[in-house]
């Protein structure tokens, strides 16, 4: 059973720490029907209760899951425009995270999918700490001249950043918890990406089949931001190519475009149980753990439609391993040590990160 006090702490972190909610403001909580079984019902009630206790004027709206949503519906747009803060406990927020939101409203998408997660270190660790750490790592990435990504399974990708990440579109909806750093454009990257057993969607569109599983090791080959082929058994290579043909054909997108990549930021993020139990939930939550790095591919836009997932990557910025075999070391970038010193509980979390990521 989830500890009510911990759930309240996580909900306040979401509403105030991330959403900047203040007493008297109007908050719109957008959630999916319980029958969808993506977000837990207890987390919705916990956030509603915490919002009421804060003195917020709460409106909740149930929105049906739309597998291929491309814009905010007019009725929901009007409700968001009338609110000071919109909290998405619905996949719709993730699908529209790169779309424009109504002027004058703040919007948050929650990647803690159930009460247990919101009441865990993932949901309770101070949002401000991870926002500060993201800023430090983003600054280091902006300054870096050379990147290299490797992993124990054989990933070896190198590149430079062109164009600059300053021109790369970032999300229009705040992420909670803050789980990833700003994506790095892949146009200048080449090499071999060892996949962790599958291809899966990015949360942009939900199609069927959403994932493609392999029988043996498979690597994707990339040259200057373009997929050039796959390595693996003949059968697995055929599966990978067929999946790309299917998704690219369905949406009319650039099949071989590799848009960008980023690694997980939050050592409190975890995914108990195998990813294969529910790939949609896994792809919508586990990516925040530093053990996982993913590329956005299949489509010349963020986040593309197919992700490549790499386990326990080492990411070197000008030779400095900021991620080292799946462990993030914020103290290796300028300002990171100061953030950890200011938040001792977060420093402890980085010293003993959660390891369960479902793969």
mmCIF file with all atom_site columns, N, CA and C in Angstrom, residues 248-281:
data_model
loop_
_atom_site.group_PDB
_atom_site.id
_atom_site.type_symbol
_atom_site.label_atom_id
_atom_site.label_alt_id
_atom_site.label_comp_id
_atom_site.label_asym_id
_atom_site.label_entity_id
_atom_site.label_seq_id
_atom_site.pdbx_PDB_ins_code
_atom_site.Cartn_x
_atom_site.Cartn_y
_atom_site.Cartn_z
_atom_site.occupancy
_atom_site.B_iso_or_equiv
_atom_site.pdbx_formal_charge
_atom_site.auth_seq_id
_atom_site.auth_comp_id
_atom_site.auth_asym_id
_atom_site.auth_atom_id
_atom_site.pdbx_PDB_model_num
ATOM 1   N N  . UNK A 1 248 ? 7.203  3.942  -41.257 1.00 0.00 ? 248 UNK A N  1
ATOM 2   C CA . UNK A 1 248 ? 7.443  5.060  -42.178 1.00 0.00 ? 248 UNK A CA 1
ATOM 3   C C  . UNK A 1 248 ? 6.335  5.159  -43.216 1.00 0.00 ? 248 UNK A C  1
ATOM 4   N N  . UNK A 1 249 ? 5.877  4.025  -43.699 1.00 0.00 ? 249 UNK A N  1
ATOM 5   C CA . UNK A 1 249 ? 4.799  4.033  -44.682 1.00 0.00 ? 249 UNK A CA 1
ATOM 6   C C  . UNK A 1 249 ? 3.487  4.494  -44.090 1.00 0.00 ? 249 UNK A C  1
ATOM 7   N N  . UNK A 1 250 ? 3.214  4.128  -42.856 1.00 0.00 ? 250 UNK A N  1
ATOM 8   C CA . UNK A 1 250 ? 1.958  4.508  -42.211 1.00 0.00 ? 250 UNK A CA 1
ATOM 9   C C  . UNK A 1 250 ? 1.833  6.019  -42.067 1.00 0.00 ? 250 UNK A C  1
ATOM 10  N N  . UNK A 1 251 ? 2.958  6.674  -41.726 1.00 0.00 ? 251 UNK A N  1
ATOM 11  C CA . UNK A 1 251 ? 2.904  8.108  -41.441 1.00 0.00 ? 251 UNK A CA 1
ATOM 12  C C  . UNK A 1 251 ? 3.554  8.972  -42.521 1.00 0.00 ? 251 UNK A C  1
ATOM 13  N N  . UNK A 1 252 ? 4.094  8.348  -43.550 1.00 0.00 ? 252 UNK A N  1
ATOM 14  C CA . UNK A 1 252 ? 4.701  9.111  -44.636 1.00 0.00 ? 252 UNK A CA 1
ATOM 15  C C  . UNK A 1 252 ? 5.896  9.927  -44.201 1.00 0.00 ? 252 UNK A C  1
ATOM 16  N N  . UNK A 1 253 ? 6.748  9.336  -43.342 1.00 0.00 ? 253 UNK A N  1
ATOM 17  C CA . UNK A 1 253 ? 7.887  10.071 -42.792 1.00 0.00 ? 253 UNK A CA 1
ATOM 18  C C  . UNK A 1 253 ? 9.199  9.541  -43.385 1.00 0.00 ? 253 UNK A C  1
ATOM 19  N N  . UNK A 1 254 ? 10.261 10.293 -43.151 1.00 0.00 ? 254 UNK A N  1
ATOM 20  C CA . UNK A 1 254 ? 11.600 9.927  -43.629 1.00 0.00 ? 254 UNK A CA 1
ATOM 21  C C  . UNK A 1 254 ? 12.077 8.718  -42.841 1.00 0.00 ? 254 UNK A C  1
ATOM 22  N N  . UNK A 1 255 ? 12.042 7.556  -43.478 1.00 0.00 ? 255 UNK A N  1
ATOM 23  C CA . UNK A 1 255 ? 12.323 6.281  -42.826 1.00 0.00 ? 255 UNK A CA 1
ATOM 24  C C  . UNK A 1 255 ? 13.659 6.256  -42.097 1.00 0.00 ? 255 UNK A C  1
ATOM 25  N N  . UNK A 1 256 ? 14.693 6.773  -42.718 1.00 0.00 ? 256 UNK A N  1
ATOM 26  C CA . UNK A 1 256 ? 16.051 6.555  -42.234 1.00 0.00 ? 256 UNK A CA 1
ATOM 27  C C  . UNK A 1 256 ? 16.632 7.754  -41.486 1.00 0.00 ? 256 UNK A C  1
ATOM 28  N N  . UNK A 1 257 ? 15.801 8.729  -41.173 1.00 0.00 ? 257 UNK A N  1
ATOM 29  C CA . UNK A 1 257 ? 16.291 9.909  -40.463 1.00 0.00 ? 257 UNK A CA 1
ATOM 30  C C  . UNK A 1 257 ? 16.509 9.575  -38.989 1.00 0.00 ? 257 UNK A C  1
ATOM 31  N N  . UNK A 1 258 ? 17.687 9.894  -38.484 1.00 0.00 ? 258 UNK A N  1
ATOM 32  C CA . UNK A 1 258 ? 17.991 9.765  -37.054 1.00 0.00 ? 258 UNK A CA 1
ATOM 33  C C  . UNK A 1 258 ? 18.062 11.185 -36.506 1.00 0.00 ? 258 UNK A C  1
ATOM 34  N N  . UNK A 1 259 ? 17.090 11.547 -35.705 1.00 0.00 ? 259 UNK A N  1
ATOM 35  C CA . UNK A 1 259 ? 16.909 12.951 -35.339 1.00 0.00 ? 259 UNK A CA 1
ATOM 36  C C  . UNK A 1 259 ? 17.826 13.407 -34.207 1.00 0.00 ? 259 UNK A C  1
ATOM 37  N N  . UNK A 1 260 ? 17.854 12.668 -33.102 1.00 0.00 ? 260 UNK A N  1
ATOM 38  C CA . UNK A 1 260 ? 18.556 13.137 -31.906 1.00 0.00 ? 260 UNK A CA 1
ATOM 39  C C  . UNK A 1 260 ? 18.648 12.007 -30.894 1.00 0.00 ? 260 UNK A C  1
ATOM 40  N N  . UNK A 1 261 ? 19.333 12.288 -29.781 1.00 0.00 ? 261 UNK A N  1
ATOM 41  C CA . UNK A 1 261 ? 19.456 11.287 -28.720 1.00 0.00 ? 261 UNK A CA 1
ATOM 42  C C  . UNK A 1 261 ? 19.619 11.992 -27.376 1.00 0.00 ? 261 UNK A C  1
ATOM 43  N N  . UNK A 1 262 ? 19.271 11.300 -26.322 1.00 0.00 ? 262 UNK A N  1
ATOM 44  C CA . UNK A 1 262 ? 19.617 11.747 -24.975 1.00 0.00 ? 262 UNK A CA 1
ATOM 45  C C  . UNK A 1 262 ? 19.521 10.575 -24.007 1.00 0.00 ? 262 UNK A C  1
ATOM 46  N N  . UNK A 1 263 ? 20.157 10.775 -22.858 1.00 0.00 ? 263 UNK A N  1
ATOM 47  C CA . UNK A 1 263 ? 20.220 9.727  -21.836 1.00 0.00 ? 263 UNK A CA 1
ATOM 48  C C  . UNK A 1 263 ? 19.391 10.126 -20.630 1.00 0.00 ? 263 UNK A C  1
ATOM 49  N N  . UNK A 1 264 ? 19.089 9.146  -19.778 1.00 0.00 ? 264 UNK A N  1
ATOM 50  C CA . UNK A 1 264 ? 18.311 9.389  -18.581 1.00 0.00 ? 264 UNK A CA 1
ATOM 51  C C  . UNK A 1 264 ? 19.063 10.225 -17.558 1.00 0.00 ? 264 UNK A C  1
ATOM 52  N N  . UNK A 1 265 ? 18.299 10.953 -16.745 1.00 0.00 ? 265 UNK A N  1
ATOM 53  C CA . UNK A 1 265 ? 18.851 11.890 -15.772 1.00 0.00 ? 265 UNK A CA 1
ATOM 54  C C  . UNK A 1 265 ? 18.560 11.497 -14.333 1.00 0.00 ? 265 UNK A C  1
ATOM 55  N N  . UNK A 1 266 ? 17.497 10.720 -14.100 1.00 0.00 ? 266 UNK A N  1
ATOM 56  C CA . UNK A 1 266 ? 16.957 10.557 -12.741 1.00 0.00 ? 266 UNK A CA 1
ATOM 57  C C  . UNK A 1 266 ? 17.250 9.170  -12.169 1.00 0.00 ? 266 UNK A C  1
ATOM 58  N N  . UNK A 1 267 ? 18.146 9.067  -11.173 1.00 0.00 ? 267 UNK A N  1
ATOM 59  C CA . UNK A 1 267 ? 18.487 7.749  -10.603 1.00 0.00 ? 267 UNK A CA 1
ATOM 60  C C  . UNK A 1 267 ? 17.388 7.163  -9.734  1.00 0.00 ? 267 UNK A C  1
ATOM 61  N N  . UNK A 1 268 ? 16.317 7.914  -9.501  1.00 0.00 ? 268 UNK A N  1
ATOM 62  C CA . UNK A 1 268 ? 15.181 7.373  -8.771  1.00 0.00 ? 268 UNK A CA 1
ATOM 63  C C  . UNK A 1 268 ? 14.147 6.738  -9.668  1.00 0.00 ? 268 UNK A C  1
ATOM 64  N N  . UNK A 1 269 ? 14.338 6.839  -10.974 1.00 0.00 ? 269 UNK A N  1
ATOM 65  C CA . UNK A 1 269 ? 13.418 6.239  -11.940 1.00 0.00 ? 269 UNK A CA 1
ATOM 66  C C  . UNK A 1 269 ? 13.689 4.734  -12.022 1.00 0.00 ? 269 UNK A C  1
ATOM 67  N N  . UNK A 1 270 ? 12.651 3.940  -11.973 1.00 0.00 ? 270 UNK A N  1
ATOM 68  C CA . UNK A 1 270 ? 12.848 2.493  -12.105 1.00 0.00 ? 270 UNK A CA 1
ATOM 69  C C  . UNK A 1 270 ? 11.636 1.870  -12.765 1.00 0.00 ? 270 UNK A C  1
ATOM 70  N N  . UNK A 1 271 ? 11.821 0.640  -13.230 1.00 0.00 ? 271 UNK A N  1
ATOM 71  C CA . UNK A 1 271 ? 10.720 -0.090 -13.875 1.00 0.00 ? 271 UNK A CA 1
ATOM 72  C C  . UNK A 1 271 ? 10.782 -1.544 -13.422 1.00 0.00 ? 271 UNK A C  1
ATOM 73  N N  . UNK A 1 272 ? 10.093 -1.881 -12.330 1.00 0.00 ? 272 UNK A N  1
ATOM 74  C CA . UNK A 1 272 ? 10.065 -3.278 -11.882 1.00 0.00 ? 272 UNK A CA 1
ATOM 75  C C  . UNK A 1 272 ? 9.367  -4.151 -12.921 1.00 0.00 ? 272 UNK A C  1
ATOM 76  N N  . UNK A 1 273 ? 9.891  -5.328 -13.138 1.00 0.00 ? 273 UNK A N  1
ATOM 77  C CA . UNK A 1 273 ? 9.290  -6.249 -14.089 1.00 0.00 ? 273 UNK A CA 1
ATOM 78  C C  . UNK A 1 273 ? 9.796  -6.036 -15.495 1.00 0.00 ? 273 UNK A C  1
ATOM 79  N N  . UNK A 1 274 ? 9.626  -7.035 -16.361 1.00 0.00 ? 274 UNK A N  1
ATOM 80  C CA . UNK A 1 274 ? 10.149 -6.958 -17.726 1.00 0.00 ? 274 UNK A CA 1
ATOM 81  C C  . UNK A 1 274 ? 9.443  -5.895 -18.564 1.00 0.00 ? 274 UNK A C  1
ATOM 82  N N  . UNK A 1 275 ? 10.223 -5.213 -19.397 1.00 0.00 ? 275 UNK A N  1
ATOM 83  C CA . UNK A 1 275 ? 9.653  -4.233 -20.321 1.00 0.00 ? 275 UNK A CA 1
ATOM 84  C C  . UNK A 1 275 ? 8.601  -4.876 -21.210 1.00 0.00 ? 275 UNK A C  1
ATOM 85  N N  . UNK A 1 276 ? 8.843  -6.126 -21.594 1.00 0.00 ? 276 UNK A N  1
ATOM 86  C CA . UNK A 1 276 ? 7.955  -6.809 -22.538 1.00 0.00 ? 276 UNK A CA 1
ATOM 87  C C  . UNK A 1 276 ? 6.549  -7.036 -21.986 1.00 0.00 ? 276 UNK A C  1
ATOM 88  N N  . UNK A 1 277 ? 6.352  -6.876 -20.669 1.00 0.00 ? 277 UNK A N  1
ATOM 89  C CA . UNK A 1 277 ? 5.012  -7.025 -20.099 1.00 0.00 ? 277 UNK A CA 1
ATOM 90  C C  . UNK A 1 277 ? 4.065  -5.950 -20.623 1.00 0.00 ? 277 UNK A C  1
ATOM 91  N N  . UNK A 1 278 ? 4.599  -4.752 -20.853 1.00 0.00 ? 278 UNK A N  1
ATOM 92  C CA . UNK A 1 278 ? 3.786  -3.655 -21.389 1.00 0.00 ? 278 UNK A CA 1
ATOM 93  C C  . UNK A 1 278 ? 4.742  -2.627 -21.979 1.00 0.00 ? 278 UNK A C  1
ATOM 94  N N  . UNK A 1 279 ? 5.023  -2.750 -23.266 1.00 0.00 ? 279 UNK A N  1
ATOM 95  C CA . UNK A 1 279 ? 6.016  -1.891 -23.897 1.00 0.00 ? 279 UNK A CA 1
ATOM 96  C C  . UNK A 1 279 ? 5.575  -0.423 -23.927 1.00 0.00 ? 279 UNK A C  1
ATOM 97  N N  . UNK A 1 280 ? 4.277  -0.169 -24.002 1.00 0.00 ? 280 UNK A N  1
ATOM 98  C CA . UNK A 1 280 ? 3.824  1.218  -24.004 1.00 0.00 ? 280 UNK A CA 1
ATOM 99  C C  . UNK A 1 280 ? 4.158  1.888  -22.679 1.00 0.00 ? 280 UNK A C  1
ATOM 100 N N  . UNK A 1 281 ? 3.867  1.201  -21.563 1.00 0.00 ? 281 UNK A N  1
ATOM 101 C CA . UNK A 1 281 ? 4.193  1.772  -20.259 1.00 0.00 ? 281 UNK A CA 1
ATOM 102 C C  . UNK A 1 281 ? 5.698  1.898  -20.085 1.00 0.00 ? 281 UNK A C  1
#
